[in-house]
mmCIF file of C-alpha atoms in Angstrom:
data_model
loop_
_atom_site.group_PDB
_atom_site.id
_atom_site.type_symbol
_atom_site.label_atom_id
_atom_site.label_comp_id
_atom_site.label_asym_id
_atom_site.label_seq_id
_atom_site.Cartn_x
_atom_site.Cartn_y
_atom_site.Cartn_z
ATOM 1 C CA UNK A 1 -9.422 -7.864 -36.177
ATOM 2 C CA UNK A 2 -8.879 -5.083 -33.635
ATOM 3 C CA UNK A 3 -5.130 -4.603 -33.331
ATOM 4 C CA UNK A 4 -5.578 -2.077 -30.511
ATOM 5 C CA UNK A 5 -6.671 -4.709 -28.002
ATOM 6 C CA UNK A 6 -3.329 -6.445 -27.194
ATOM 7 C CA UNK A 7 -1.955 -3.409 -25.338
ATOM 8 C CA UNK A 8 -0.692 -4.857 -22.080
ATOM 9 C CA UNK A 9 1.999 -2.459 -20.847
ATOM 10 C CA UNK A 10 1.236 -0.795 -17.521
ATOM 11 C CA UNK A 11 0.732 2.840 -18.464
ATOM 12 C CA UNK A 12 -0.080 2.215 -22.116
ATOM 13 C CA UNK A 13 -3.072 0.099 -21.187
ATOM 14 C CA UNK A 14 -4.379 2.774 -18.858
ATOM 15 C CA UNK A 15 -3.874 5.679 -21.229
ATOM 16 C CA UNK A 16 -5.543 3.873 -24.136
ATOM 17 C CA UNK A 17 -8.526 2.738 -22.101
ATOM 18 C CA UNK A 18 -11.833 4.375 -23.108
ATOM 19 C CA UNK A 19 -13.024 4.850 -19.502
ATOM 20 C CA UNK A 20 -10.172 4.445 -17.026
ATOM 21 C CA UNK A 21 -8.379 7.785 -17.328
ATOM 22 C CA UNK A 22 -11.604 9.716 -16.766
ATOM 23 C CA UNK A 23 -12.574 7.396 -13.889
ATOM 24 C CA UNK A 24 -9.231 8.003 -12.184
ATOM 25 C CA UNK A 25 -9.654 11.769 -12.540
ATOM 26 C CA UNK A 26 -13.142 11.648 -11.018
ATOM 27 C CA UNK A 27 -12.133 9.274 -8.208
ATOM 28 C CA UNK A 28 -9.144 11.471 -7.359
ATOM 29 C CA UNK A 29 -11.185 14.672 -7.166
ATOM 30 C CA UNK A 30 -11.022 15.980 -3.594
ATOM 31 C CA UNK A 31 -14.595 17.286 -3.926
ATOM 32 C CA UNK A 32 -16.693 14.126 -4.440
ATOM 33 C CA UNK A 33 -19.921 16.028 -5.030
ATOM 34 C CA UNK A 34 -18.423 17.525 -8.192
ATOM 35 C CA UNK A 35 -17.451 14.206 -9.741
ATOM 36 C CA UNK A 36 -19.656 11.413 -8.385
ATOM 37 C CA UNK A 37 -22.246 11.793 -11.146
ATOM 38 C CA UNK A 38 -19.570 11.700 -13.856
ATOM 39 C CA UNK A 39 -17.935 8.680 -12.231
ATOM 40 C CA UNK A 40 -21.218 6.769 -12.039
ATOM 41 C CA UNK A 41 -21.863 7.533 -15.695
ATOM 42 C CA UNK A 42 -18.524 5.926 -16.586
ATOM 43 C CA UNK A 43 -18.483 2.890 -14.304
ATOM 44 C CA UNK A 44 -21.514 1.157 -15.823
ATOM 45 C CA UNK A 45 -20.267 1.163 -19.426
ATOM 46 C CA UNK A 46 -16.875 0.089 -18.057
ATOM 47 C CA UNK A 47 -18.486 -2.905 -16.360
ATOM 48 C CA UNK A 48 -20.319 -3.624 -19.613
ATOM 49 C CA UNK A 49 -16.970 -3.622 -21.426
ATOM 50 C CA UNK A 50 -15.561 -6.133 -18.926
ATOM 51 C CA UNK A 51 -18.559 -8.454 -19.211
ATOM 52 C CA UNK A 52 -18.478 -8.162 -22.992
ATOM 53 C CA UNK A 53 -14.761 -8.997 -23.052
ATOM 54 C CA UNK A 54 -15.352 -12.012 -20.807
ATOM 55 C CA UNK A 55 -18.212 -13.278 -22.999
ATOM 56 C CA UNK A 56 -16.206 -12.770 -26.190
ATOM 57 C CA UNK A 57 -13.128 -14.519 -24.757
ATOM 58 C CA UNK A 58 -15.256 -17.436 -23.537
ATOM 59 C CA UNK A 59 -17.084 -17.809 -26.842
ATOM 60 C CA UNK A 60 -13.882 -17.625 -28.867
ATOM 61 C CA UNK A 61 -12.234 -20.193 -26.613
ATOM 62 C CA UNK A 62 -15.113 -22.665 -26.794
ATOM 63 C CA UNK A 63 -15.562 -22.403 -30.551
ATOM 64 C CA UNK A 64 -11.914 -22.067 -31.496
ATOM 65 C CA UNK A 65 -12.856 -18.683 -33.002
ATOM 66 C CA UNK A 66 -14.289 -20.450 -36.039
ATOM 67 C CA UNK A 67 -17.115 -17.942 -36.194
ATOM 68 C CA UNK A 68 -14.865 -14.872 -36.104
ATOM 69 C CA UNK A 69 -15.470 -12.509 -39.005
ATOM 70 C CA UNK A 70 -12.179 -12.060 -40.823
ATOM 71 C CA UNK A 71 -11.156 -11.557 -44.492
ATOM 72 C CA UNK A 72 -11.025 -14.694 -46.617
ATOM 73 C CA UNK A 73 -7.817 -16.069 -48.024
ATOM 74 C CA UNK A 74 -4.944 -18.366 -47.134
ATOM 75 C CA UNK A 75 -4.393 -16.574 -43.797
ATOM 76 C CA UNK A 76 -8.055 -16.776 -42.731
ATOM 77 C CA UNK A 77 -7.543 -19.412 -40.039
ATOM 78 C CA UNK A 78 -4.516 -17.582 -38.667
ATOM 79 C CA UNK A 79 -6.551 -14.377 -38.433
ATOM 80 C CA UNK A 80 -9.330 -16.223 -36.600
ATOM 81 C CA UNK A 81 -6.851 -17.522 -34.026
ATOM 82 C CA UNK A 82 -5.420 -14.024 -33.647
ATOM 83 C CA UNK A 83 -8.932 -12.698 -32.955
ATOM 84 C CA UNK A 84 -9.264 -15.289 -30.201
ATOM 85 C CA UNK A 85 -5.973 -14.208 -28.631
ATOM 86 C CA UNK A 86 -6.985 -10.542 -28.891
ATOM 87 C CA UNK A 87 -10.188 -11.329 -27.001
ATOM 88 C CA UNK A 88 -8.166 -13.048 -24.274
ATOM 89 C CA UNK A 89 -5.720 -10.133 -24.139
ATOM 90 C CA UNK A 90 -8.568 -7.657 -23.732
ATOM 91 C CA UNK A 91 -9.968 -9.578 -20.763
ATOM 92 C CA UNK A 92 -6.501 -10.021 -19.227
ATOM 93 C CA UNK A 93 -5.880 -6.329 -19.700
ATOM 94 C CA UNK A 94 -9.018 -5.413 -17.778
ATOM 95 C CA UNK A 95 -7.979 -7.771 -14.957
ATOM 96 C CA UNK A 96 -4.486 -6.274 -14.817
ATOM 97 C CA UNK A 97 -6.001 -2.847 -14.154
ATOM 98 C CA UNK A 98 -7.165 -3.946 -10.710
ATOM 99 C CA UNK A 99 -4.595 -2.539 -8.250
ATOM 100 C CA UNK A 100 -3.344 -4.344 -5.172
ATOM 101 C CA UNK A 101 -3.133 -1.439 -2.781
ATOM 102 C CA UNK A 102 -0.578 1.347 -2.648
ATOM 103 C CA UNK A 103 3.197 1.247 -2.624
ATOM 104 C CA UNK A 104 2.923 3.414 0.487
ATOM 105 C CA UNK A 105 2.540 0.842 3.257
ATOM 106 C CA UNK A 106 4.121 -2.450 2.155
ATOM 107 C CA UNK A 107 7.542 -0.821 1.812
ATOM 108 C CA UNK A 108 7.382 0.650 5.306
ATOM 109 C CA UNK A 109 6.152 -2.628 6.753
ATOM 110 C CA UNK A 110 8.977 -4.595 5.118
ATOM 111 C CA UNK A 111 11.719 -2.180 6.158
ATOM 112 C CA UNK A 112 10.461 -1.979 9.742
ATOM 113 C CA UNK A 113 10.074 -5.767 9.967
ATOM 114 C CA UNK A 114 13.650 -6.132 8.763
ATOM 115 C CA UNK A 115 14.965 -3.693 11.377
ATOM 116 C CA UNK A 116 13.017 -5.270 14.236
ATOM 117 C CA UNK A 117 14.333 -8.693 13.290
ATOM 118 C CA UNK A 118 17.978 -7.651 12.885
ATOM 119 C CA UNK A 119 18.267 -5.198 15.773
ATOM 120 C CA UNK A 120 15.923 -6.727 18.357
ATOM 121 C CA UNK A 121 15.657 -10.355 17.229
ATOM 122 C CA UNK A 122 11.885 -9.882 17.083
ATOM 123 C CA UNK A 123 9.536 -12.142 15.164
ATOM 124 C CA UNK A 124 7.501 -9.930 12.817
ATOM 125 C CA UNK A 125 4.017 -11.093 11.833
ATOM 126 C CA UNK A 126 2.217 -8.986 9.242
ATOM 127 C CA UNK A 127 -1.553 -8.569 8.854
ATOM 128 C CA UNK A 128 -2.750 -7.406 5.453
ATOM 129 C CA UNK A 129 -5.852 -7.397 3.233
ATOM 130 C CA UNK A 130 -6.033 -10.468 1.000
ATOM 131 C CA UNK A 131 -5.631 -8.457 -2.195
ATOM 132 C CA UNK A 132 -2.392 -6.868 -0.938
ATOM 133 C CA UNK A 133 -0.483 -10.066 -0.201
ATOM 134 C CA UNK A 134 1.548 -10.129 -3.425
ATOM 135 C CA UNK A 135 3.062 -6.625 -3.109
ATOM 136 C CA UNK A 136 3.807 -7.168 0.593
ATOM 137 C CA UNK A 137 5.486 -10.521 -0.094
ATOM 138 C CA UNK A 138 7.487 -8.915 -2.900
ATOM 139 C CA UNK A 139 8.616 -6.087 -0.618
ATOM 140 C CA UNK A 140 9.658 -8.539 2.102
ATOM 141 C CA UNK A 141 11.698 -10.496 -0.417
ATOM 142 C CA UNK A 142 13.372 -7.319 -1.691
ATOM 143 C CA UNK A 143 14.375 -6.434 1.888
ATOM 144 C CA UNK A 144 15.522 -9.984 2.607
ATOM 145 C CA UNK A 145 12.980 -10.589 5.352
ATOM 146 C CA UNK A 146 11.201 -13.823 6.191
ATOM 147 C CA UNK A 147 7.963 -13.171 8.033
ATOM 148 C CA UNK A 148 4.542 -14.724 8.494
ATOM 149 C CA UNK A 149 1.670 -13.006 6.678
ATOM 150 C CA UNK A 150 -1.921 -13.231 7.911
ATOM 151 C CA UNK A 151 -4.711 -12.052 5.636
ATOM 152 C CA UNK A 152 -8.213 -10.671 6.027
ATOM 153 C CA UNK A 153 -10.743 -10.517 3.215
ATOM 154 C CA UNK A 154 -12.114 -7.160 2.156
ATOM 155 C CA UNK A 155 -15.686 -6.007 2.611
ATOM 156 C CA UNK A 156 -16.155 -7.969 5.826
ATOM 157 C CA UNK A 157 -18.353 -6.934 8.722
ATOM 158 C CA UNK A 158 -16.510 -5.002 11.493
ATOM 159 C CA UNK A 159 -17.816 -7.402 14.148
ATOM 160 C CA UNK A 160 -16.598 -10.395 12.174
ATOM 161 C CA UNK A 161 -13.237 -8.686 11.646
ATOM 162 C CA UNK A 162 -12.985 -7.894 15.337
ATOM 163 C CA UNK A 163 -13.604 -11.538 16.282
ATOM 164 C CA UNK A 164 -11.022 -12.739 13.774
ATOM 165 C CA UNK A 165 -8.475 -10.212 15.062
ATOM 166 C CA UNK A 166 -9.137 -11.294 18.657
ATOM 167 C CA UNK A 167 -8.384 -14.904 17.726
ATOM 168 C CA UNK A 168 -5.117 -13.862 16.096
ATOM 169 C CA UNK A 169 -4.056 -11.762 19.066
ATOM 170 C CA UNK A 170 -4.913 -14.482 21.565
ATOM 171 C CA UNK A 171 -2.871 -16.991 19.567
ATOM 172 C CA UNK A 172 0.157 -14.777 18.873
ATOM 173 C CA UNK A 173 0.327 -12.720 22.090
ATOM 174 C CA UNK A 174 2.153 -9.847 20.343
ATOM 175 C CA UNK A 175 4.528 -7.657 22.312
ATOM 176 C CA UNK A 176 3.428 -4.609 20.275
ATOM 177 C CA UNK A 177 1.400 -3.762 17.180
ATOM 178 C CA UNK A 178 2.131 -1.174 14.479
ATOM 179 C CA UNK A 179 -0.461 0.132 12.005
ATOM 180 C CA UNK A 180 1.084 1.475 8.798
ATOM 181 C CA UNK A 181 -1.095 3.460 6.366
ATOM 182 C CA UNK A 182 -4.101 1.544 7.711
ATOM 183 C CA UNK A 183 -7.492 3.209 7.397
ATOM 184 C CA UNK A 184 -9.390 3.557 10.659
ATOM 185 C CA UNK A 185 -13.106 3.871 11.313
ATOM 186 C CA UNK A 186 -14.473 7.375 10.783
ATOM 187 C CA UNK A 187 -17.142 8.875 13.079
ATOM 188 C CA UNK A 188 -19.861 7.012 11.154
ATOM 189 C CA UNK A 189 -17.978 3.713 11.529
ATOM 190 C CA UNK A 190 -16.967 3.423 7.864
ATOM 191 C CA UNK A 191 -13.584 3.678 6.143
ATOM 192 C CA UNK A 192 -12.805 6.503 3.722
ATOM 193 C CA UNK A 193 -10.271 7.505 1.112
ATOM 194 C CA UNK A 194 -8.645 10.925 1.344
ATOM 195 C CA UNK A 195 -11.072 12.153 -1.309
ATOM 196 C CA UNK A 196 -14.050 11.477 0.971
ATOM 197 C CA UNK A 197 -15.248 8.380 -0.874
ATOM 198 C CA UNK A 198 -16.200 5.375 1.215
ATOM 199 C CA UNK A 199 -13.936 2.290 1.058
ATOM 200 C CA UNK A 200 -16.605 -0.361 0.732
ATOM 201 C CA UNK A 201 -14.306 -3.273 -0.048
ATOM 202 C CA UNK A 202 -11.436 -2.654 2.389
ATOM 203 C CA UNK A 203 -10.624 -5.234 5.067
ATOM 204 C CA UNK A 204 -11.441 -4.022 8.578
ATOM 205 C CA UNK A 205 -7.982 -4.543 10.056
ATOM 206 C CA UNK A 206 -8.553 -1.421 12.153
ATOM 207 C CA UNK A 207 -10.577 -3.637 14.480
ATOM 208 C CA UNK A 208 -7.370 -5.417 15.516
ATOM 209 C CA UNK A 209 -6.150 -2.210 17.148
ATOM 210 C CA UNK A 210 -9.355 -1.770 19.101
ATOM 211 C CA UNK A 211 -8.822 -5.280 20.485
ATOM 212 C CA UNK A 212 -5.163 -4.511 21.200
ATOM 213 C CA UNK A 213 -6.150 -1.398 23.149
ATOM 214 C CA UNK A 214 -8.540 -3.422 25.290
ATOM 215 C CA UNK A 215 -5.830 -6.024 25.981
ATOM 216 C CA UNK A 216 -3.244 -3.429 26.982
ATOM 217 C CA UNK A 217 -0.931 -4.248 24.077
ATOM 218 C CA UNK A 218 1.323 -1.291 23.119
ATOM 219 C CA UNK A 219 0.287 0.150 19.758
ATOM 220 C CA UNK A 220 1.838 2.554 17.252
ATOM 221 C CA UNK A 221 0.110 4.239 14.334
ATOM 222 C CA UNK A 222 1.934 5.535 11.251
ATOM 223 C CA UNK A 223 -0.061 7.743 8.895
ATOM 224 C CA UNK A 224 0.001 10.758 6.623
ATOM 225 C CA UNK A 225 -3.572 11.886 5.968
ATOM 226 C CA UNK A 226 -5.680 11.676 9.113
ATOM 227 C CA UNK A 227 -7.842 8.763 7.982
ATOM 228 C CA UNK A 228 -5.450 6.153 9.372
ATOM 229 C CA UNK A 229 -5.372 4.182 12.610
ATOM 230 C CA UNK A 230 -3.741 6.322 15.295
ATOM 231 C CA UNK A 231 -5.360 9.680 14.575
ATOM 232 C CA UNK A 232 -8.286 9.072 16.948
ATOM 233 C CA UNK A 233 -7.209 11.617 19.619
ATOM 234 C CA UNK A 234 -6.661 14.254 16.912
ATOM 235 C CA UNK A 235 -10.003 14.027 15.132
ATOM 236 C CA UNK A 236 -10.796 17.709 15.580
ATOM 237 C CA UNK A 237 -7.370 18.713 14.215
ATOM 238 C CA UNK A 238 -7.898 16.507 11.152
ATOM 239 C CA UNK A 239 -11.317 18.100 10.608
ATOM 240 C CA UNK A 240 -9.706 21.555 10.585
ATOM 241 C CA UNK A 241 -6.652 20.680 8.499
ATOM 242 C CA UNK A 242 -8.230 18.572 5.734
ATOM 243 C CA UNK A 243 -11.098 19.592 3.428
ATOM 244 C CA UNK A 244 -12.779 16.235 4.057
ATOM 245 C CA UNK A 245 -11.427 15.791 7.570
ATOM 246 C CA UNK A 246 -14.791 15.778 9.303
ATOM 247 C CA UNK A 247 -15.833 12.827 7.142
ATOM 248 C CA UNK A 248 -12.631 10.784 6.773
ATOM 249 C CA UNK A 249 -10.957 11.371 10.151
ATOM 250 C CA UNK A 250 -10.096 8.158 11.983
ATOM 251 C CA UNK A 251 -11.497 7.610 15.465
ATOM 252 C CA UNK A 252 -9.112 4.716 16.215
ATOM 253 C CA UNK A 253 -6.391 5.653 18.688
ATOM 254 C CA UNK A 254 -2.962 4.169 19.348
ATOM 255 C CA UNK A 255 -0.546 4.718 22.226
ATOM 256 C CA UNK A 256 1.874 6.523 19.918
ATOM 257 C CA UNK A 257 1.276 8.233 16.582
ATOM 258 C CA UNK A 258 3.968 8.872 13.967
ATOM 259 C CA UNK A 259 2.880 11.468 11.391
ATOM 260 C CA UNK A 260 4.858 11.784 8.172
ATOM 261 C CA UNK A 261 4.416 13.259 4.693
ATOM 262 C CA UNK A 262 4.483 9.643 3.462
ATOM 263 C CA UNK A 263 3.733 6.713 5.769
ATOM 264 C CA UNK A 264 6.713 4.749 4.438
ATOM 265 C CA UNK A 265 8.918 7.615 5.562
ATOM 266 C CA UNK A 266 7.405 7.429 9.045
ATOM 267 C CA UNK A 267 8.627 3.823 9.168
ATOM 268 C CA UNK A 268 12.057 5.075 8.111
ATOM 269 C CA UNK A 269 11.950 7.350 11.168
ATOM 270 C CA UNK A 270 11.118 4.402 13.442
ATOM 271 C CA UNK A 271 13.945 2.444 11.833
ATOM 272 C CA UNK A 272 16.336 5.319 12.519
ATOM 273 C CA UNK A 273 15.279 5.547 16.161
ATOM 274 C CA UNK A 274 15.816 1.804 16.641
ATOM 275 C CA UNK A 275 19.254 2.196 15.054
ATOM 276 C CA UNK A 276 20.038 5.008 17.506
ATOM 277 C CA UNK A 277 18.749 3.215 20.601
ATOM 278 C CA UNK A 278 20.653 0.025 19.738
ATOM 279 C CA UNK A 279 23.747 1.878 18.517
ATOM 280 C CA UNK A 280 23.651 0.091 15.169
ATOM 281 C CA UNK A 281 23.156 2.567 12.305
ATOM 282 C CA UNK A 282 24.678 0.075 9.866
ATOM 283 C CA UNK A 283 21.461 -1.959 10.077
ATOM 284 C CA UNK A 284 19.365 0.722 8.370
ATOM 285 C CA UNK A 285 18.223 -0.402 4.932
ATOM 286 C CA UNK A 286 20.386 0.342 1.907
ATOM 287 C CA UNK A 287 19.663 2.336 -1.251
ATOM 288 C CA UNK A 288 19.588 -0.885 -3.265
ATOM 289 C CA UNK A 289 16.976 -2.373 -0.944
ATOM 290 C CA UNK A 290 14.832 0.777 -1.151
ATOM 291 C CA UNK A 291 14.864 0.763 -4.963
ATOM 292 C CA UNK A 292 14.291 -2.998 -5.186
ATOM 293 C CA UNK A 293 11.410 -2.727 -2.719
ATOM 294 C CA UNK A 294 9.574 -0.055 -4.696
ATOM 295 C CA UNK A 295 10.187 -1.766 -8.037
ATOM 296 C CA UNK A 296 9.092 -5.207 -6.836
ATOM 297 C CA UNK A 297 6.037 -3.789 -5.079
ATOM 298 C CA UNK A 298 4.912 -2.017 -8.256
ATOM 299 C CA UNK A 299 5.634 -5.103 -10.352
ATOM 300 C CA UNK A 300 3.409 -7.131 -8.005
ATOM 301 C CA UNK A 301 0.440 -4.833 -8.627
ATOM 302 C CA UNK A 302 0.663 -1.913 -6.188
ATOM 303 C CA UNK A 303 0.065 1.574 -7.532
ATOM 304 C CA UNK A 304 1.366 4.961 -6.566
ATOM 305 C CA UNK A 305 -1.252 6.621 -4.365
ATOM 306 C CA UNK A 306 -1.159 9.931 -6.225
ATOM 307 C CA UNK A 307 -0.834 8.966 -9.881
ATOM 308 C CA UNK A 308 -2.577 5.580 -9.534
ATOM 309 C CA UNK A 309 -0.096 3.808 -11.796
ATOM 310 C CA UNK A 310 2.155 0.828 -10.949
ATOM 311 C CA UNK A 311 5.383 2.803 -10.733
ATOM 312 C CA UNK A 312 8.325 2.646 -8.263
ATOM 313 C CA UNK A 313 7.095 5.713 -6.401
ATOM 314 C CA UNK A 314 5.442 6.411 -3.058
ATOM 315 C CA UNK A 315 2.725 9.062 -2.719
ATOM 316 C CA UNK A 316 3.899 10.732 -5.921
ATOM 317 C CA UNK A 317 7.544 10.866 -4.850
ATOM 318 C CA UNK A 318 10.316 9.073 -6.785
ATOM 319 C CA UNK A 319 12.746 6.638 -5.186
ATOM 320 C CA UNK A 320 15.433 9.357 -5.155
ATOM 321 C CA UNK A 321 13.536 11.189 -2.402
ATOM 322 C CA UNK A 322 13.413 8.036 -0.264
ATOM 323 C CA UNK A 323 17.150 7.522 -0.749
ATOM 324 C CA UNK A 324 17.956 11.140 0.158
ATOM 325 C CA UNK A 325 15.752 10.944 3.244
ATOM 326 C CA UNK A 326 17.489 7.761 4.429
ATOM 327 C CA UNK A 327 20.885 9.392 3.883
ATOM 328 C CA UNK A 328 19.795 12.299 6.078
ATOM 329 C CA UNK A 329 18.511 9.947 8.782
ATOM 330 C CA UNK A 330 21.737 7.921 8.785
ATOM 331 C CA UNK A 331 23.665 11.153 9.260
ATOM 332 C CA UNK A 332 21.391 12.227 12.133
ATOM 333 C CA UNK A 333 21.732 8.842 13.852
ATOM 334 C CA UNK A 334 25.525 8.809 13.506
ATOM 335 C CA UNK A 335 25.813 12.380 14.816
ATOM 336 C CA UNK A 336 23.498 11.532 17.697
ATOM 337 C CA UNK A 337 25.574 8.515 18.689
ATOM 338 C CA UNK A 338 28.773 10.566 18.556
ATOM 339 C CA UNK A 339 27.165 13.254 20.727
ATOM 340 C CA UNK A 340 26.101 10.669 23.296
ATOM 341 C CA UNK A 341 29.564 9.127 23.303
ATOM 342 C CA UNK A 342 31.142 12.550 23.844
ATOM 343 C CA UNK A 343 28.709 13.372 26.662
ATOM 344 C CA UNK A 344 29.589 10.115 28.402
ATOM 345 C CA UNK A 345 33.340 10.502 27.874
ATOM 346 C CA UNK A 346 33.636 14.052 29.265
ATOM 347 C CA UNK A 347 32.822 13.158 32.916
ATOM 348 C CA UNK A 348 35.253 10.250 32.731
ATOM 349 C CA UNK A 349 38.011 12.472 31.398
ATOM 350 C CA UNK A 350 37.257 15.133 34.002
ATOM 351 C CA UNK A 351 37.421 12.607 36.825
ATOM 352 C CA UNK A 352 40.642 11.173 35.472
ATOM 353 C CA UNK A 353 42.128 14.693 35.365
ATOM 354 C CA UNK A 354 41.244 15.300 39.000
ATOM 355 C CA UNK A 355 43.073 12.172 40.013
#
C-alpha cells in the first residue's frame, strides 16, 4: 500500500510529483534550446506513469482489487479496497494537473463584459477555447454577469477555425470585438508561448479577428507580451524588446491595441475609460468581485501564468495589486469627471457674471 498516492491538494500534488516540478522549470525556461532535451527526457516517463496509473485503476476496479498484494490478517480486505482507492486517486491526481488556461484573461473578459452590459446595455458574447470554459464561466458568475459562451476546440486547422469564426460573425453581427490575452499567428503562422515553444493544442481563435478585419468590424487587442492578437503592426518592436520576439511576435492586427503589464489590468483600463465616458465610476467592479473572480477562476482549474499553480493570482501578482490598481483608476476617473465638470462650469459662470 503506497500511502503517498492520495495527495490531492493543489500545490502538494505538484510538489510531490516525480516529474512535474522539473517539467515546469524546463517549460518555463526562456531559452528553449537549453531545456528542450531535458523536457523531452521527462515527458515520456511522465506519460508512462499516467498510462500505468490508468491501467492499475482499471484493473483494480474490474477485479475489486482482489489480487492486490497486501499483508494478511483481519484487515486484509480493507487494505485491498484501500489499494484500489489509492490507484483511483493517483489517476485523478494526474488528471487534476491539467490546467485550464491562465487566470490572466478570463478575469479581464468577465469584468469588461460586466461593464459593457451595465454601462452600455451591450450583449456580451464570449469566444473561448473548449478547455477554458469552466474558469471563464466561474469568473462570469463571480462578477454577476450572464453571457453566452461559444467554444472552439484546440489543435484545429487555421482554415477550419477561420470558417467557423466567419459563421459566428455572420450570425451574431457584432458591433465590436475584443481579444484579451489571445495568442496570434507568428510570422510562420503558428502560435507560441512567451518562452518560444509552439502552442500545438491551442484553439485558433485569432482567425476570428482576421475575419473581423475583412468585414470592417472594429477590433481591440489587449496583451502584455507581444505574442497576442493586436501586436501585428508592432512586430519589429516586439522582436527588439523580447528575447524570443522574432519567433513569438503576433502578426495579427487590431484597430486599437491596449498594452499592459498584465492583460487583465488592460481590461481594467478599458473599464475605467467606459466609466469616464459614461460618467458612471460607481459601475467599476468592486474589491470583493476582483477577489472572488480570481479565487473562482483558480478553483475551476486556471493557473497563474508565472508560477503555473492554481492560485488567486494573475501573472505572478497577488490580488492586492489588482485591488490597488482599481483604487487608483477609480480615483483617476473621479478626478477626471470633476475636472470636466469644472471646465464646463467656468464659461457658464463667466457668462452669468457678464450679465
